[in-house]
Amino acid sequence: MKNEMENDIKKVLYSEEAIKARLVELGEELSRDYAGKNPLVLCVLKGASIFISDIVRHMSVALEMDFMAVSSYEGTSSTGEVKIVKDLGASVEGRDILIVEDIVDTGLTLSYLVGQLQNRKPASLNICALLLKKKTDPSTQRKVDVKYYGFECPDEFVVGYGLDFNERYRNLPYIGVLKEEMYS
Ligand code: 5GP
């Protein structure tokens, strides 16, 4: 059956197959790096929810999961404000933390979160993002280091595989660029 959201998508950037293949590679890398560490894998809701549920199943190590929610963006433009909307249940002190995020653009959202979590004294803290937005202007420095990522994507507004526009398109099985007329 044809996906009823398909007409809203200008182009597909990463197909279901491409995502699956990348998950295998990324899972192997993470499994090597986190062997024997029982990491606490943190999901930043809601965008990373689909990515985390797939990536943890490609990690062949014992791990724990927890969920956080922050808010920073409304629609397609930044409000410049980052708030913790839902905090963690688990303690971070002495743990190896892996933050799983959907997409890192300026890094503003994550730099705030990383700062908050560093105060809680983890043993290590790294970021795994599904997408890293390619910066056309080299003078705009990203505010966080992203050690692991799925794809470096073009500087366009993307949806699907967890990423939304006004809460829609998260359930698209691929990642695509939304047609401008959908938000203009
Ligand atoms: P940053 O703080 O790194 O500039 O932006 C990160 C957050 O902005 C992401 O977690 C995501 O919620 C949102 N965001 C940034 N770019 C996009 C995009 O192209 N598509 C969607 N759906 N969300 C985006």
PDB file of C-alpha atoms and ligand atoms in Angstrom:
ATOM      1  CA  MET A   1       0.000   0.000   0.000  1.00  0.00           C
ATOM      2  CA  LYS A   2       1.296   3.464  -0.922  1.00  0.00           C
ATOM      3  CA  ASN A   3       2.442   5.518   2.052  1.00  0.00           C
ATOM      4  CA  GLU A   4      -0.006   8.426   2.371  1.00  0.00           C
ATOM      5  CA  MET A   5       2.800  10.803   3.518  1.00  0.00           C
ATOM      6  CA  GLU A   6       4.879  10.147   0.391  1.00  0.00           C
ATOM      7  CA  ASN A   7       3.476  13.112  -1.593  1.00  0.00           C
ATOM      8  CA  ASP A   8       4.784  15.529   1.046  1.00  0.00           C
ATOM      9  CA  ILE A   9       8.399  14.422   0.542  1.00  0.00           C
ATOM     10  CA  LYS A  10      10.620  16.213  -1.985  1.00  0.00           C
ATOM     11  CA  LYS A  11      13.353  13.574  -2.027  1.00  0.00           C
ATOM     12  CA  VAL A  12      14.480  10.527  -0.113  1.00  0.00           C
ATOM     13  CA  LEU A  13      17.930  11.001   1.440  1.00  0.00           C
ATOM     14  CA  TYR A  14      18.408   7.667   3.210  1.00  0.00           C
ATOM     15  CA  SER A  15      16.290   4.681   2.275  1.00  0.00           C
ATOM     16  CA  GLU A  16      15.179   1.990   4.705  1.00  0.00           C
ATOM     17  CA  GLU A  17      17.900  -0.273   3.284  1.00  0.00           C
ATOM     18  CA  ALA A  18      20.618   2.379   3.644  1.00  0.00           C
ATOM     19  CA  ILE A  19      19.613   2.989   7.274  1.00  0.00           C
ATOM     20  CA  LYS A  20      19.635  -0.751   8.029  1.00  0.00           C
ATOM     21  CA  ALA A  21      23.110  -1.180   6.549  1.00  0.00           C
ATOM     22  CA  ARG A  22      24.479   1.772   8.530  1.00  0.00           C
ATOM     23  CA  LEU A  23      22.914   0.451  11.762  1.00  0.00           C
ATOM     24  CA  VAL A  24      24.912  -2.755  11.393  1.00  0.00           C
ATOM     25  CA  GLU A  25      28.214  -0.850  11.029  1.00  0.00           C
ATOM     26  CA  LEU A  26      27.463   1.583  13.826  1.00  0.00           C
ATOM     27  CA  GLY A  27      26.300  -1.236  16.101  1.00  0.00           C
ATOM     28  CA  GLU A  28      29.592  -3.067  15.584  1.00  0.00           C
ATOM     29  CA  GLU A  29      31.611   0.051  16.393  1.00  0.00           C
ATOM     30  CA  LEU A  30      29.587   0.744  19.551  1.00  0.00           C
ATOM     31  CA  SER A  31      29.752  -2.897  20.641  1.00  0.00           C
ATOM     32  CA  ARG A  32      33.545  -2.822  20.408  1.00  0.00           C
ATOM     33  CA  ASP A  33      33.830   0.456  22.322  1.00  0.00           C
ATOM     34  CA  TYR A  34      31.331  -0.432  25.068  1.00  0.00           C
ATOM     35  CA  ALA A  35      32.210  -4.100  25.647  1.00  0.00           C
ATOM     36  CA  GLY A  36      32.092  -4.894  29.359  1.00  0.00           C
ATOM     37  CA  LYS A  37      31.051  -1.336  30.327  1.00  0.00           C
ATOM     38  CA  ASN A  38      27.298  -1.770  30.832  1.00  0.00           C
ATOM     39  CA  PRO A  39      26.645   1.694  29.362  1.00  0.00           C
ATOM     40  CA  LEU A  40      23.613   3.810  30.171  1.00  0.00           C
ATOM     41  CA  VAL A  41      22.154   4.607  26.765  1.00  0.00           C
ATOM     42  CA  LEU A  42      20.084   7.771  26.913  1.00  0.00           C
ATOM     43  CA  CYS A  43      17.361   8.564  24.449  1.00  0.00           C
ATOM     44  CA  VAL A  44      16.535  12.180  23.782  1.00  0.00           C
ATOM     45  CA  LEU A  45      12.796  12.102  23.151  1.00  0.00           C
ATOM     46  CA  LYS A  46      10.979  12.081  20.899  1.00  0.00           C
ATOM     47  CA  GLY A  47      13.086  12.249  17.747  1.00  0.00           C
ATOM     48  CA  ALA A  48      15.644   9.598  18.781  1.00  0.00           C
ATOM     49  CA  SER A  49      13.032   7.038  19.865  1.00  0.00           C
ATOM     50  CA  ILE A  50      13.058   5.022  16.648  1.00  0.00           C
ATOM     51  CA  PHE A  51      16.837   5.229  16.196  1.00  0.00           C
ATOM     52  CA  ILE A  52      17.554   4.081  19.780  1.00  0.00           C
ATOM     53  CA  SER A  53      15.219   1.123  19.539  1.00  0.00           C
ATOM     54  CA  ASP A  54      17.035  -0.050  16.412  1.00  0.00           C
ATOM     55  CA  ILE A  55      20.616   0.768  17.443  1.00  0.00           C
ATOM     56  CA  VAL A  56      20.460  -0.984  20.831  1.00  0.00           C
ATOM     57  CA  ARG A  57      19.390  -4.169  19.038  1.00  0.00           C
ATOM     58  CA  HIS A  58      22.576  -3.923  16.986  1.00  0.00           C
ATOM     59  CA  MET A  59      24.702  -3.619  20.133  1.00  0.00           C
ATOM     60  CA  SER A  60      25.868  -6.982  21.404  1.00  0.00           C
ATOM     61  CA  VAL A  61      26.724  -5.716  24.901  1.00  0.00           C
ATOM     62  CA  ALA A  62      24.776  -5.545  28.146  1.00  0.00           C
ATOM     63  CA  LEU A  63      23.382  -2.034  28.545  1.00  0.00           C
ATOM     64  CA  GLU A  64      20.658  -0.016  30.233  1.00  0.00           C
ATOM     65  CA  MET A  65      18.324   2.511  28.639  1.00  0.00           C
ATOM     66  CA  ASP A  66      16.762   5.681  29.965  1.00  0.00           C
ATOM     67  CA  PHE A  67      14.801   8.529  28.433  1.00  0.00           C
ATOM     68  CA  MET A  68      15.010  12.314  28.593  1.00  0.00           C
ATOM     69  CA  ALA A  69      13.047  15.036  26.912  1.00  0.00           C
ATOM     70  CA  VAL A  70      14.243  18.529  26.111  1.00  0.00           C
ATOM     71  CA  SER A  71      12.514  21.175  24.079  1.00  0.00           C
ATOM     72  CA  SER A  72      14.241  23.666  21.836  1.00  0.00           C
ATOM     73  CA  TYR A  73      12.603  23.847  18.449  1.00  0.00           C
ATOM     74  CA  GLU A  74       9.096  24.735  17.374  1.00  0.00           C
ATOM     75  CA  GLY A  75       8.214  24.167  13.731  1.00  0.00           C
ATOM     76  CA  THR A  76      11.348  24.596  11.631  1.00  0.00           C
ATOM     77  CA  SER A  77      13.126  27.449  13.415  1.00  0.00           C
ATOM     78  CA  SER A  78      14.976  27.574  16.715  1.00  0.00           C
ATOM     79  CA  THR A  79      13.428  29.424  19.626  1.00  0.00           C
ATOM     80  CA  GLY A  80      16.919  29.525  21.158  1.00  0.00           C
ATOM     81  CA  GLU A  81      15.557  28.024  24.346  1.00  0.00           C
ATOM     82  CA  VAL A  82      16.452  24.575  25.729  1.00  0.00           C
ATOM     83  CA  LYS A  83      14.489  23.096  28.610  1.00  0.00           C
ATOM     84  CA  ILE A  84      14.608  19.670  30.315  1.00  0.00           C
ATOM     85  CA  VAL A  85      11.022  18.530  30.082  1.00  0.00           C
ATOM     86  CA  LYS A  86      11.581  14.999  31.393  1.00  0.00           C
ATOM     87  CA  ASP A  87      14.610  14.027  33.496  1.00  0.00           C
ATOM     88  CA  LEU A  88      16.270  10.618  33.961  1.00  0.00           C
ATOM     89  CA  GLY A  89      15.258   7.949  36.445  1.00  0.00           C
ATOM     90  CA  ALA A  90      18.740   6.381  36.651  1.00  0.00           C
ATOM     91  CA  SER A  91      21.822   7.825  38.360  1.00  0.00           C
ATOM     92  CA  VAL A  92      24.589   9.006  36.030  1.00  0.00           C
ATOM     93  CA  GLU A  93      27.493   9.084  38.510  1.00  0.00           C
ATOM     94  CA  GLY A  94      30.336   6.741  37.552  1.00  0.00           C
ATOM     95  CA  ARG A  95      28.458   5.403  34.492  1.00  0.00           C
ATOM     96  CA  ASP A  96      29.518   5.293  30.860  1.00  0.00           C
ATOM     97  CA  ILE A  97      26.873   7.418  29.200  1.00  0.00           C
ATOM     98  CA  LEU A  98      25.935   7.270  25.542  1.00  0.00           C
ATOM     99  CA  ILE A  99      23.479   9.960  24.496  1.00  0.00           C
ATOM    100  CA  VAL A 100      21.442   8.931  21.466  1.00  0.00           C
ATOM    101  CA  GLU A 101      20.105  11.873  19.483  1.00  0.00           C
ATOM    102  CA  ASP A 102      18.207  12.163  16.207  1.00  0.00           C
ATOM    103  CA  ILE A 103      20.006  15.063  14.560  1.00  0.00           C
ATOM    104  CA  VAL A 104      22.696  17.536  15.567  1.00  0.00           C
ATOM    105  CA  ASP A 105      22.666  20.885  13.817  1.00  0.00           C
ATOM    106  CA  THR A 106      24.150  23.769  15.853  1.00  0.00           C
ATOM    107  CA  GLY A 107      24.667  21.456  18.827  1.00  0.00           C
ATOM    108  CA  LEU A 108      22.911  23.928  21.108  1.00  0.00           C
ATOM    109  CA  THR A 109      20.414  21.399  22.432  1.00  0.00           C
ATOM    110  CA  LEU A 110      23.049  18.808  23.215  1.00  0.00           C
ATOM    111  CA  SER A 111      25.645  21.189  24.633  1.00  0.00           C
ATOM    112  CA  TYR A 112      23.122  22.167  27.269  1.00  0.00           C
ATOM    113  CA  LEU A 113      22.289  18.552  28.030  1.00  0.00           C
ATOM    114  CA  VAL A 114      25.953  17.505  28.099  1.00  0.00           C
ATOM    115  CA  GLY A 115      26.662  20.327  30.580  1.00  0.00           C
ATOM    116  CA  GLN A 116      23.857  19.154  32.849  1.00  0.00           C
ATOM    117  CA  LEU A 117      24.987  15.526  32.706  1.00  0.00           C
ATOM    118  CA  GLN A 118      28.696  16.346  33.243  1.00  0.00           C
ATOM    119  CA  ASN A 119      27.709  17.938  36.572  1.00  0.00           C
ATOM    120  CA  ARG A 120      26.457  14.500  37.643  1.00  0.00           C
ATOM    121  CA  LYS A 121      29.993  13.034  37.227  1.00  0.00           C
ATOM    122  CA  PRO A 122      29.694  10.225  34.661  1.00  0.00           C
ATOM    123  CA  ALA A 123      32.764   8.001  33.988  1.00  0.00           C
ATOM    124  CA  SER A 124      32.456   8.937  30.294  1.00  0.00           C
ATOM    125  CA  LEU A 125      29.974  10.705  28.086  1.00  0.00           C
ATOM    126  CA  ASN A 126      29.675  10.357  24.320  1.00  0.00           C
ATOM    127  CA  ILE A 127      27.105  11.247  21.691  1.00  0.00           C
ATOM    128  CA  CYS A 128      25.670   9.014  19.007  1.00  0.00           C
ATOM    129  CA  ALA A 129      23.543  10.956  16.517  1.00  0.00           C
ATOM    130  CA  LEU A 130      21.669   9.489  13.604  1.00  0.00           C
ATOM    131  CA  LEU A 131      22.335  12.595  11.525  1.00  0.00           C
ATOM    132  CA  LEU A 132      24.920  15.324  11.596  1.00  0.00           C
ATOM    133  CA  LYS A 133      23.995  18.390   9.543  1.00  0.00           C
ATOM    134  CA  LYS A 134      26.684  19.433   7.122  1.00  0.00           C
ATOM    135  CA  LYS A 135      27.651  23.038   7.705  1.00  0.00           C
ATOM    136  CA  THR A 136      28.042  25.133   4.605  1.00  0.00           C
ATOM    137  CA  ASP A 137      29.541  28.001   6.587  1.00  0.00           C
ATOM    138  CA  PRO A 138      32.781  26.769   8.232  1.00  0.00           C
ATOM    139  CA  SER A 139      32.737  29.690  10.698  1.00  0.00           C
ATOM    140  CA  THR A 140      29.736  28.211  12.520  1.00  0.00           C
ATOM    141  CA  GLN A 141      31.372  25.856  15.004  1.00  0.00           C
ATOM    142  CA  ARG A 142      29.234  23.048  16.385  1.00  0.00           C
ATOM    143  CA  LYS A 143      28.902  23.339  20.135  1.00  0.00           C
ATOM    144  CA  VAL A 144      29.456  19.638  20.887  1.00  0.00           C
ATOM    145  CA  ASP A 145      31.663  16.783  19.691  1.00  0.00           C
ATOM    146  CA  VAL A 146      29.686  13.976  18.104  1.00  0.00           C
ATOM    147  CA  LYS A 147      31.811  10.819  18.338  1.00  0.00           C
ATOM    148  CA  TYR A 148      29.396   8.489  16.546  1.00  0.00           C
ATOM    149  CA  TYR A 149      26.916   9.314  13.797  1.00  0.00           C
ATOM    150  CA  GLY A 150      24.911   7.584  11.102  1.00  0.00           C
ATOM    151  CA  PHE A 151      25.100  10.029   8.205  1.00  0.00           C
ATOM    152  CA  GLU A 152      26.313  13.523   7.485  1.00  0.00           C
ATOM    153  CA  CYS A 153      23.221  15.072   5.904  1.00  0.00           C
ATOM    154  CA  PRO A 154      22.688  18.186   3.801  1.00  0.00           C
ATOM    155  CA  ASP A 155      21.616  21.394   5.509  1.00  0.00           C
ATOM    156  CA  GLU A 156      17.914  20.924   4.724  1.00  0.00           C
ATOM    157  CA  PHE A 157      14.883  20.229   6.874  1.00  0.00           C
ATOM    158  CA  VAL A 158      14.559  16.452   7.079  1.00  0.00           C
ATOM    159  CA  VAL A 159      11.805  14.207   8.408  1.00  0.00           C
ATOM    160  CA  GLY A 160      11.159  10.508   8.924  1.00  0.00           C
ATOM    161  CA  TYR A 161      12.615   7.663  10.995  1.00  0.00           C
ATOM    162  CA  GLY A 162      11.744   9.527  14.207  1.00  0.00           C
ATOM    163  CA  LEU A 163      12.189  13.071  12.915  1.00  0.00           C
ATOM    164  CA  ASP A 164       9.033  15.154  12.769  1.00  0.00           C
ATOM    165  CA  PHE A 165       7.531  18.298  11.437  1.00  0.00           C
ATOM    166  CA  ASN A 166       4.914  19.462  13.947  1.00  0.00           C
ATOM    167  CA  GLU A 167       4.720  15.874  15.279  1.00  0.00           C
ATOM    168  CA  ARG A 168       4.091  14.291  11.857  1.00  0.00           C
ATOM    169  CA  TYR A 169       6.259  12.015   9.689  1.00  0.00           C
ATOM    170  CA  ARG A 170       8.060  10.263  12.592  1.00  0.00           C
ATOM    171  CA  ASN A 171       6.752   6.914  11.342  1.00  0.00           C
ATOM    172  CA  LEU A 172       8.137   7.249   7.810  1.00  0.00           C
ATOM    173  CA  PRO A 173      10.532   4.296   7.434  1.00  0.00           C
ATOM    174  CA  TYR A 174      13.091   6.421   5.547  1.00  0.00           C
ATOM    175  CA  ILE A 175      14.599   9.910   5.922  1.00  0.00           C
ATOM    176  CA  GLY A 176      13.613  12.548   3.417  1.00  0.00           C
ATOM    177  CA  VAL A 177      13.448  16.265   2.734  1.00  0.00           C
ATOM    178  CA  LEU A 178      10.025  17.790   3.251  1.00  0.00           C
ATOM    179  CA  LYS A 179       8.543  19.832   0.398  1.00  0.00           C
ATOM    180  CA  GLU A 180       8.795  23.559   1.194  1.00  0.00           C
ATOM    181  CA  GLU A 181       5.058  24.044   0.623  1.00  0.00           C
ATOM    182  CA  MET A 182       4.378  21.804   3.625  1.00  0.00           C
ATOM    183  CA  TYR A 183       5.735  24.460   5.993  1.00  0.00           C
ATOM    184  CA  SER A 184       5.625  27.739   4.082  1.00  0.00           C
TER     185      SER A 184
HETATM  186  P1  5GP B   1      20.575  21.866  17.373  1.00  0.00           P
HETATM  187  O1  5GP B   1      20.350  22.270  18.800  1.00  0.00           O
HETATM  188  O2  5GP B   1      21.727  20.921  17.195  1.00  0.00           O
HETATM  189  O3  5GP B   1      20.679  23.063  16.444  1.00  0.00           O
HETATM  190  O4  5GP B   1      19.240  21.137  16.875  1.00  0.00           O
HETATM  191  C1  5GP B   1      18.927  19.863  17.305  1.00  0.00           C
HETATM  192  C2  5GP B   1      17.448  19.607  17.373  1.00  0.00           C
HETATM  193  O5  5GP B   1      16.711  20.392  16.438  1.00  0.00           O
HETATM  194  C3  5GP B   1      17.166  18.151  17.014  1.00  0.00           C
HETATM  195  O6  5GP B   1      17.133  17.340  18.153  1.00  0.00           O
HETATM  196  C4  5GP B   1      15.824  18.236  16.310  1.00  0.00           C
HETATM  197  O7  5GP B   1      14.800  18.108  17.250  1.00  0.00           O
HETATM  198  C5  5GP B   1      15.779  19.635  15.722  1.00  0.00           C
HETATM  199  N1  5GP B   1      16.177  19.667  14.308  1.00  0.00           N
HETATM  200  C6  5GP B   1      17.275  20.246  13.764  1.00  0.00           C
HETATM  201  N2  5GP B   1      17.315  20.077  12.442  1.00  0.00           N
HETATM  202  C7  5GP B   1      16.211  19.357  12.110  1.00  0.00           C
HETATM  203  C8  5GP B   1      15.692  18.835  10.861  1.00  0.00           C
HETATM  204  O8  5GP B   1      16.240  18.988   9.758  1.00  0.00           O
HETATM  205  N3  5GP B   1      14.543  18.126  10.940  1.00  0.00           N
HETATM  206  C9  5GP B   1      13.878  17.916  12.104  1.00  0.00           C
HETATM  207  N4  5GP B   1      12.761  17.197  12.046  1.00  0.00           N
HETATM  208  N5  5GP B   1      14.340  18.378  13.299  1.00  0.00           N
HETATM  209  C10 5GP B   1      15.485  19.091  13.296  1.00  0.00           C
END
